[in-house]
């Protein structure tokens, strides 16, 4: 119980006890007084009865208010109490399912689990046995996504996990829900000291904000507080959150280190840690920062690490910082385009014609001017130029790229998400990891620098089980990527235009920093079926 609650309770007790003391002091006085009051009471009651007004409803409202007086802490404490009493135990109905159902689930979603724990995946929410207050967070979803189904039994049992799964697979709730259970258990044990218990480290501001949004919403349901920490904005708000005390921190590495170094943020109480998109963080040069951050947290924490791929650098990080992790791979860690995306490549011989082709294409795919279309450019300048040109042509368009400040980027993203500006033009870095619902078309105005970026770009559509279409303009300037693109198209059983074939099918052997030796050169080899998680 917090000191204010104790004080409140004591005050209530004093108020309640005070008249009794008076009674003890002067019983006689009291008797006389009581007689008088009784008479007065009777008179008042009579008057009240006679007076036919709508007082009843007022009284009812007041009593309702009384019952819910000081409700916030009580409700939060009750919620924490309920959540803290939860312990993962395999549900009897789940245990009774035939093994073939479980095997089919693993096969259908290409799930592989390695490690010493043998838990059945939580195929339905009801099998999790989680209390209603936390289940409210997923009330709009039919069933757990594959990554949630496979990782919850492990993380809810307190074990470390390496999860190989992409953004868009539902992994934010895969780690947020066990995180909340963990925090509740800790709060119940009276370990509340204002320092954060859960830390999520994300590679980009946008991704951190997305995760923080989900943590905030889920946390609210059970009275757990959170803060999102990222660079490019004033530090004061973030400092204040730490001063007030906060349970969950979602952060990008650079700003977090800044706040630790200046003494605003203390990670010594973190016991549940998530490294999100580990491969991208390493790819973006955050390795030293991540290692430093891990060093500020206690060693006996529970650690969950998510990564879209599983190169050597990520394995090393896992072996250095995770304790006997279970490894859960959803889909294939090899590069493969989403099966839900139709890929259409248009070869344009003169790059100067791209803008005209874009306007023609928009006439076709953005006729309604309301459906969401995401256009990718390669460089900031190009993004800015196209944004202006589309505006000039009467389109409601927003842009996100490195030259915009955080507020402008957030604003742009929000107006794209809420549909007030259904066209968005983005560069790869700005759009990395973004979860934008219902993007109907992706248009690659300029081909990206790597084939991996191409796969990530087109994966912005066709999410959550929906179908999407990706158009790609390919010019002689992109010739070096023709072989790789042809392979990706073939793997997904897409049409390869003759003009693209004419650029050649050679693929330069390479080792990508994020994909390592796991980058697959499939030129000339019979295409392997692409694997991607499908929500059904
Ligand atoms: P994430 O991979 O965490 O970025 O999640 C991608 C999207 O999936 C988000 O918009 C989530 O709200 C949504 N999502 C999370 N869990 C589920 C679920 N069980 N069923 C359907 N959608 C979900």
XYZ file of C-alpha atoms and ligand atoms in Angstrom:
559
model
C 0.000 0.000 0.000
C 1.428 3.416 -0.933
C 2.019 6.003 1.859
C -0.813 8.199 0.542
C -3.179 5.278 0.755
C -2.070 4.552 4.299
C -2.551 8.203 5.190
C -5.983 8.202 3.571
C -7.000 5.042 5.366
C -5.802 6.435 8.705
C -7.698 9.649 8.141
C -10.863 7.715 7.320
C -10.353 5.650 10.452
C -9.860 8.824 12.554
C -13.009 10.365 11.066
C -14.976 7.243 11.768
C -13.655 6.834 15.313
C -13.932 10.442 16.432
C -17.700 10.428 17.298
C -17.224 7.206 19.267
C -14.631 8.870 21.487
C -17.003 11.709 22.122
C -19.673 9.200 23.130
C -17.315 7.705 25.673
C -16.505 11.158 27.066
C -20.028 12.318 27.639
C -22.752 9.744 27.425
C -25.196 12.089 29.065
C -24.633 14.926 26.637
C -24.996 12.514 23.864
C -28.344 11.208 25.107
C -29.846 14.693 25.237
C -28.404 15.517 21.899
C -29.666 12.259 20.462
C -33.231 12.977 21.548
C -33.087 16.343 19.878
C -31.554 14.886 16.743
C -34.112 12.101 16.581
C -36.881 14.646 16.572
C -35.102 16.680 13.923
C -34.487 13.561 11.853
C -38.108 12.506 11.953
C -39.185 15.961 10.845
C -36.705 15.974 7.994
C -37.715 12.506 6.856
C -41.336 13.539 6.781
C -40.511 16.631 4.753
C -38.446 14.575 2.351
C -41.193 12.052 1.808
C -43.643 14.799 1.013
C -41.285 16.561 -1.327
C -41.609 14.755 -4.644
C -38.552 15.798 -6.544
C -35.866 14.108 -8.595
C -33.601 14.053 -5.536
C -33.459 10.289 -5.732
C -31.362 10.252 -8.832
C -29.010 12.860 -7.387
C -28.563 10.779 -4.271
C -27.906 7.719 -6.379
C -25.267 9.597 -8.348
C -23.628 10.771 -5.153
C -23.515 7.323 -3.667
C -21.997 6.078 -6.936
C -19.335 8.728 -6.621
C -18.691 7.695 -3.047
C -18.155 4.086 -3.997
C -15.643 4.983 -6.644
C -13.817 7.552 -4.544
C -10.033 7.183 -4.974
C -10.615 4.432 -7.557
C -7.457 4.816 -9.638
C -4.961 3.290 -7.255
C -7.386 0.684 -6.023
C -8.251 -0.515 -9.527
C -4.586 -0.515 -10.550
C -3.590 -2.407 -7.429
C -6.339 -4.935 -7.968
C -5.239 -5.397 -11.549
C -1.635 -5.871 -10.514
C -2.720 -8.335 -7.853
C -4.741 -10.364 -10.381
C -1.946 -10.378 -12.930
C 0.716 -11.206 -10.360
C -1.165 -14.305 -9.278
C -0.788 -15.715 -12.804
C 1.546 -18.600 -13.441
C 1.868 -20.324 -16.756
C 0.575 -23.870 -16.739
C -0.423 -25.834 -19.804
C -4.176 -25.726 -20.245
C -5.915 -29.133 -20.068
C -7.790 -28.587 -23.332
C -4.522 -27.750 -25.064
C -2.877 -30.866 -23.605
C -5.756 -32.958 -24.905
C -5.240 -31.893 -28.530
C -3.741 -34.605 -30.718
C -0.047 -34.174 -31.485
C -0.915 -34.032 -35.191
C -2.738 -30.693 -34.629
C 0.383 -29.242 -33.047
C 2.638 -30.613 -35.792
C 0.348 -29.231 -38.455
C 0.495 -25.784 -36.811
C 4.303 -25.857 -36.794
C 4.380 -26.998 -40.392
C 1.820 -24.518 -41.661
C 3.694 -21.542 -40.187
C 7.187 -22.952 -40.698
C 7.974 -22.809 -36.989
C 11.093 -24.354 -35.584
C 11.861 -24.422 -31.865
C 15.220 -25.433 -30.452
C 16.158 -25.802 -26.807
C 15.345 -27.925 -23.805
C 11.769 -26.748 -23.079
C 8.869 -28.681 -24.568
C 5.781 -26.499 -24.468
C 2.821 -26.739 -26.797
C 2.050 -23.507 -28.690
C -0.887 -21.494 -27.360
C -3.146 -21.958 -30.371
C -6.078 -20.056 -28.863
C -6.101 -17.134 -26.415
C -8.173 -19.124 -23.950
C -5.354 -21.688 -23.629
C -3.063 -19.017 -22.190
C -5.185 -18.861 -19.037
C -4.286 -15.178 -18.698
C -6.558 -13.022 -16.530
C -9.347 -11.034 -18.207
C -7.738 -7.668 -17.538
C -4.794 -8.494 -19.797
C -6.933 -10.406 -22.296
C -8.791 -7.140 -22.896
C -5.691 -6.017 -24.797
C -6.213 -8.679 -27.482
C -10.006 -8.668 -27.496
C -10.166 -7.589 -31.142
C -7.980 -10.434 -32.343
C -9.204 -13.936 -33.150
C -6.210 -15.916 -32.027
C -2.529 -15.510 -31.203
C -0.220 -14.977 -34.181
C 2.329 -17.776 -34.695
C 5.067 -15.854 -32.886
C 2.768 -15.219 -29.914
C 1.549 -18.830 -29.853
C 5.056 -20.235 -29.927
C 6.859 -17.804 -27.610
C 4.311 -17.099 -24.862
C 4.623 -20.462 -23.087
C 8.394 -19.985 -23.007
C 8.558 -16.331 -21.999
C 5.690 -16.719 -19.502
C 7.753 -19.495 -17.912
C 10.526 -16.968 -17.370
C 12.984 -18.255 -19.971
C 15.164 -16.293 -22.377
C 14.235 -16.400 -26.054
C 15.747 -15.666 -29.405
C 12.813 -15.062 -31.729
C 13.483 -15.019 -35.436
C 10.445 -13.200 -36.724
C 9.671 -10.152 -38.785
C 8.002 -6.885 -37.919
C 4.335 -7.325 -38.651
C 4.242 -10.794 -37.081
C 2.692 -9.568 -33.821
C 5.923 -9.732 -31.871
C 5.309 -6.518 -29.932
C 2.484 -8.161 -27.984
C 4.503 -11.384 -27.961
C 6.933 -9.628 -25.615
C 4.686 -6.968 -24.044
C 2.196 -9.355 -22.435
C 4.793 -11.541 -20.665
C 6.555 -8.299 -19.743
C 3.430 -7.012 -17.995
C 2.986 -10.272 -16.095
C 6.614 -10.001 -15.025
C 6.213 -6.393 -13.847
C 3.017 -7.237 -11.950
C 4.766 -10.022 -10.049
C 7.532 -7.640 -9.130
C 5.181 -4.843 -8.043
C 3.196 -7.293 -5.931
C 6.393 -8.254 -4.124
C 6.635 -4.598 -3.119
C 9.617 -3.882 -5.345
C 8.210 -0.605 -6.651
C 10.900 2.030 -6.476
C 10.153 4.111 -9.563
C 12.982 2.596 -11.571
C 12.019 0.796 -14.790
C 11.578 -2.977 -14.674
C 11.174 -3.565 -18.401
C 13.360 -2.189 -21.166
C 12.757 -2.514 -24.904
C 15.541 -1.357 -27.225
C 14.535 -0.650 -30.837
C 16.604 0.454 -33.830
C 14.503 3.438 -34.951
C 12.383 6.168 -33.444
C 9.333 5.109 -35.418
C 9.611 1.504 -34.348
C 10.200 2.521 -30.741
C 7.118 4.724 -30.876
C 5.026 1.897 -32.300
C 6.137 -0.496 -29.571
C 5.640 2.180 -26.924
C 2.100 2.802 -28.172
C 1.250 -0.868 -27.676
C 3.035 -0.991 -24.309
C 1.166 2.135 -23.217
C -2.233 0.738 -24.244
C -1.598 -2.682 -22.718
C -0.009 -1.155 -19.614
C -2.962 1.159 -19.069
C -5.267 -1.846 -18.808
C -3.355 -2.981 -15.744
C -1.981 0.277 -14.361
C 1.595 -0.021 -15.602
C 3.331 3.136 -16.840
C 5.708 3.549 -19.766
C 7.866 6.090 -21.561
C 9.297 6.210 -25.069
C 12.844 7.523 -25.299
C 14.312 8.571 -28.658
C 16.583 11.216 -30.091
C 15.784 14.298 -32.130
C 13.476 15.777 -29.500
C 13.984 17.669 -26.269
C 15.170 15.497 -23.385
C 13.182 17.255 -20.712
C 9.962 15.272 -21.083
C 11.899 12.010 -20.985
C 13.874 13.102 -17.898
C 10.649 14.032 -16.141
C 9.165 10.593 -16.810
C 12.123 8.990 -15.051
C 11.816 11.440 -12.166
C 8.141 10.572 -11.749
C 8.946 6.872 -11.954
C 8.107 4.537 -14.803
C 7.765 0.751 -15.259
C 8.512 0.282 -18.976
C 11.066 2.101 -21.124
C 11.020 1.716 -24.893
C 14.127 3.347 -26.317
C 16.468 3.828 -29.221
C 20.071 3.120 -28.192
C 21.692 6.555 -28.667
C 19.301 8.641 -26.579
C 19.096 5.969 -23.916
C 22.882 6.040 -23.488
C 22.730 9.862 -23.290
C 20.176 9.729 -20.492
C 22.109 7.040 -18.635
C 25.334 9.045 -18.901
C 23.783 12.245 -17.561
C 22.293 10.264 -14.673
C 18.613 10.640 -15.604
C 18.007 6.980 -16.338
C 18.920 4.115 -14.029
C 18.607 0.602 -15.434
C 19.696 -1.200 -12.270
C 16.175 -2.492 -11.663
C 15.543 -3.846 -15.189
C 14.681 -7.515 -14.974
C 12.834 -7.975 -18.285
C 14.705 -6.847 -21.370
C 13.826 -6.950 -25.054
C 16.180 -6.347 -27.962
C 13.952 -5.700 -30.943
C 15.181 -6.075 -34.529
C 18.640 -7.003 -33.286
C 19.979 -7.563 -36.799
C 19.039 -4.049 -37.860
C 20.547 -2.517 -34.763
C 23.833 -4.260 -35.498
C 23.556 -3.300 -39.154
C 23.068 0.332 -38.132
C 26.241 0.282 -36.046
C 24.620 0.146 -32.604
C 26.569 -2.875 -31.382
C 28.719 -0.982 -28.868
C 25.718 0.917 -27.561
C 23.724 -2.293 -27.102
C 26.570 -3.967 -25.293
C 26.937 -0.909 -23.053
C 23.199 -0.851 -22.307
C 23.204 -4.559 -21.423
C 26.046 -3.795 -19.036
C 23.862 -1.316 -17.134
C 21.178 -3.947 -16.480
C 21.405 -6.708 -13.854
C 22.746 -10.034 -15.132
C 19.877 -12.093 -13.756
C 17.316 -10.391 -15.991
C 15.063 -12.284 -18.418
C 16.077 -11.387 -21.972
C 14.135 -11.680 -25.218
C 15.864 -10.954 -28.482
C 14.016 -10.601 -31.768
C 15.633 -10.487 -35.159
C 14.381 -10.960 -38.717
C 17.531 -12.875 -39.632
C 20.106 -14.983 -37.824
C 23.580 -14.005 -39.006
C 26.760 -14.657 -37.066
C 26.764 -11.188 -35.453
C 23.313 -11.799 -33.928
C 24.311 -15.284 -32.748
C 27.321 -13.781 -30.988
C 25.155 -11.183 -29.264
C 22.754 -13.924 -28.140
C 25.520 -16.115 -26.786
C 27.060 -13.177 -24.915
C 23.909 -11.888 -23.246
C 21.200 -14.536 -23.123
C 20.930 -17.308 -20.593
C 20.172 -20.735 -22.089
C 17.812 -19.185 -24.647
C 15.146 -21.142 -26.456
C 15.248 -20.328 -30.156
C 11.968 -19.882 -31.979
C 12.140 -19.368 -35.739
C 8.981 -18.306 -37.514
C 9.172 -18.622 -41.266
C 12.553 -18.850 -42.845
C 15.516 -16.679 -41.888
C 16.412 -16.712 -45.578
C 15.464 -13.802 -47.741
C 12.017 -14.347 -49.229
C 9.327 -11.999 -50.445
C 5.852 -12.142 -48.940
C 3.490 -14.512 -50.693
C 0.714 -12.017 -50.097
C 2.283 -9.404 -52.343
C 1.896 -9.373 -56.095
C 5.105 -7.988 -57.581
C 4.915 -6.071 -60.855
C 8.122 -4.781 -62.423
C 8.047 -2.084 -65.080
C 11.237 -1.485 -67.003
C 11.676 2.193 -67.897
C 14.526 2.850 -70.302
C 14.908 6.577 -69.557
C 15.018 7.379 -65.804
C 13.682 10.872 -66.552
C 10.371 9.309 -67.552
C 9.801 7.820 -64.090
C 7.823 10.768 -62.794
C 5.429 10.679 -65.746
C 5.007 6.923 -65.266
C 4.290 7.520 -61.586
C 1.501 9.965 -62.392
C 0.037 7.503 -64.912
C 0.215 4.685 -62.378
C -1.426 6.772 -59.649
C -4.308 7.530 -62.026
C -4.866 3.779 -62.091
C -4.143 2.612 -58.553
C -5.117 5.748 -56.636
C -8.262 6.634 -58.539
C -10.343 6.941 -55.387
C -7.735 9.282 -53.854
C -8.511 7.607 -50.530
C -6.670 4.237 -50.589
C -3.216 4.120 -49.021
C -0.253 4.079 -51.371
C 3.337 4.102 -50.142
C 5.988 5.350 -52.581
C 9.665 4.646 -51.990
C 12.435 6.912 -53.156
C 16.139 6.273 -52.709
C 17.429 9.647 -51.589
C 16.038 12.483 -49.469
C 16.299 14.973 -52.352
C 14.349 12.700 -54.642
C 11.687 12.174 -51.964
C 11.360 15.937 -51.470
C 11.133 16.622 -55.204
C 8.457 13.982 -55.791
C 6.476 15.133 -52.750
C 6.363 18.673 -54.169
C 5.532 17.447 -57.644
C 2.665 15.272 -56.418
C 1.362 18.163 -54.342
C 1.505 20.343 -57.443
C -0.548 17.710 -59.243
C -3.238 17.937 -56.589
C -2.453 14.837 -54.532
C -2.705 14.803 -50.745
C 0.777 13.547 -50.042
C 3.176 13.497 -47.076
C 6.822 12.541 -46.918
C 9.135 10.983 -44.346
C 12.861 11.223 -44.797
C 15.960 12.115 -42.831
C 15.728 15.876 -43.425
C 12.448 16.159 -41.545
C 12.546 16.598 -37.815
C 10.910 14.106 -35.494
C 7.738 16.105 -35.071
C 7.287 16.445 -38.830
C 7.908 12.722 -39.313
C 5.422 11.748 -36.636
C 2.860 14.160 -38.020
C 3.332 12.826 -41.547
C 3.046 9.241 -40.381
C -0.093 9.944 -38.385
C -1.834 11.688 -41.249
C -0.951 8.779 -43.525
C -2.216 6.307 -40.934
C -5.480 8.144 -40.299
C -6.065 8.458 -44.043
C -6.183 12.250 -44.193
C -3.109 12.047 -46.469
C -3.374 8.672 -48.202
C -0.153 9.050 -50.236
C 3.208 8.833 -48.530
C 6.675 9.066 -49.996
C 9.469 7.622 -47.897
C 13.137 6.733 -47.933
C 14.267 3.306 -46.711
C 15.736 4.437 -43.404
C 12.702 6.528 -42.476
C 10.291 3.704 -43.289
C 12.226 0.891 -41.638
C 10.088 -1.386 -39.507
C 6.970 0.744 -39.805
C 3.697 -1.017 -39.230
C 1.119 0.829 -41.268
C -2.180 -0.954 -41.617
C -3.879 -1.339 -44.978
C -1.257 -0.113 -47.396
C -2.796 -1.239 -50.640
C 0.088 -0.480 -52.993
C 3.812 -0.012 -52.659
C 5.509 1.805 -55.518
C 9.278 1.612 -55.849
C 9.989 4.788 -57.740
C 13.713 4.082 -57.526
C 15.175 0.669 -56.839
C 16.871 0.439 -53.426
C 20.558 -0.157 -52.800
C 20.098 -3.786 -51.792
C 17.716 -6.605 -52.643
C 17.054 -7.016 -48.908
C 15.708 -3.463 -48.805
C 13.493 -4.343 -51.780
C 12.006 -7.281 -49.867
C 11.465 -5.107 -46.788
C 9.864 -2.350 -48.859
C 7.342 -4.585 -50.576
C 6.581 -6.186 -47.211
C 4.917 -2.881 -46.172
C 1.862 -4.120 -48.063
C 0.078 -7.487 -47.844
C 0.212 -7.435 -44.045
C -2.028 -9.098 -41.516
C -3.189 -11.707 -44.050
C -4.325 -9.105 -46.606
C -3.243 -9.029 -50.242
C -1.090 -6.235 -51.593
C 0.534 -5.130 -54.828
C 4.046 -3.749 -55.304
C 5.042 -1.876 -58.479
C 8.722 -1.411 -59.186
C 10.259 0.931 -61.739
C 13.500 -0.549 -63.004
C 15.884 1.454 -65.184
C 19.253 0.686 -66.806
C 20.804 2.455 -63.767
C 19.589 -0.462 -61.604
C 21.075 -3.086 -63.925
C 23.385 -4.455 -61.194
C 20.334 -5.717 -59.277
C 18.558 -7.440 -62.157
C 19.773 -10.959 -61.306
C 18.779 -10.672 -57.639
C 15.402 -9.214 -58.500
C 14.745 -11.970 -61.036
C 15.480 -14.562 -58.319
C 13.104 -12.950 -55.845
C 10.373 -12.758 -58.494
C 10.903 -16.383 -59.499
C 10.850 -17.555 -55.896
C 7.481 -15.942 -55.436
C 6.198 -17.341 -58.765
C 5.853 -13.853 -60.256
C 6.100 -12.872 -63.887
C 9.578 -11.773 -64.997
C 9.335 -9.204 -67.825
C 11.497 -9.886 -70.876
C 13.072 -6.403 -70.613
C 14.258 -7.282 -67.128
C 15.707 -10.608 -68.290
C 17.585 -8.625 -70.921
C 19.584 -6.891 -68.178
C 21.062 -10.258 -67.240
C 20.607 -12.864 -64.536
C 24.033 -12.730 -62.928
C 24.109 -12.328 -59.169
C 27.286 -11.109 -57.550
C 28.192 -13.401 -54.636
C 28.215 -11.333 -51.487
C 28.081 -11.433 -47.749
C 25.670 -8.870 -46.414
C 26.413 -7.381 -43.008
C 22.950 -8.255 -41.733
C 22.257 -11.384 -43.708
C 25.789 -12.752 -43.558
C 26.427 -16.041 -45.266
C 22.707 -16.696 -45.038
C 22.056 -14.557 -48.040
C 20.891 -17.057 -50.643
C 22.063 -16.926 -54.167
C 19.445 -18.885 -56.019
C 20.461 -18.040 -59.554
C 20.064 -21.023 -61.779
C 18.700 -23.144 -58.955
C 15.139 -24.381 -58.807
C 13.338 -21.839 -56.677
C 12.575 -22.836 -53.108
C 9.077 -22.008 -51.915
C 9.087 -18.698 -50.064
C 8.009 -18.825 -46.473
C 6.138 -16.103 -44.702
C 3.835 -16.079 -41.755
C 0.205 -15.973 -42.723
C -2.448 -14.808 -40.287
C -5.659 -16.612 -41.059
P 3.985 -6.152 -34.712
O 4.690 -7.279 -35.397
O 4.037 -6.261 -33.258
O 4.424 -4.823 -35.255
O 2.416 -6.287 -35.031
C 1.879 -6.096 -36.307
C 0.378 -5.853 -36.252
O -0.312 -7.039 -35.851
C -0.016 -4.778 -35.247
O -0.860 -3.869 -35.911
C -0.777 -5.506 -34.172
O -1.813 -4.733 -33.631
C -1.329 -6.721 -34.913
N -1.529 -7.908 -34.062
C -0.906 -8.223 -32.902
N -1.369 -9.379 -32.403
C -2.315 -9.824 -33.269
C -3.174 -10.991 -33.308
N -3.127 -11.915 -32.371
N -4.024 -11.112 -34.359
C -4.067 -10.170 -35.343
N -3.289 -9.055 -35.362
C -2.424 -8.890 -34.345
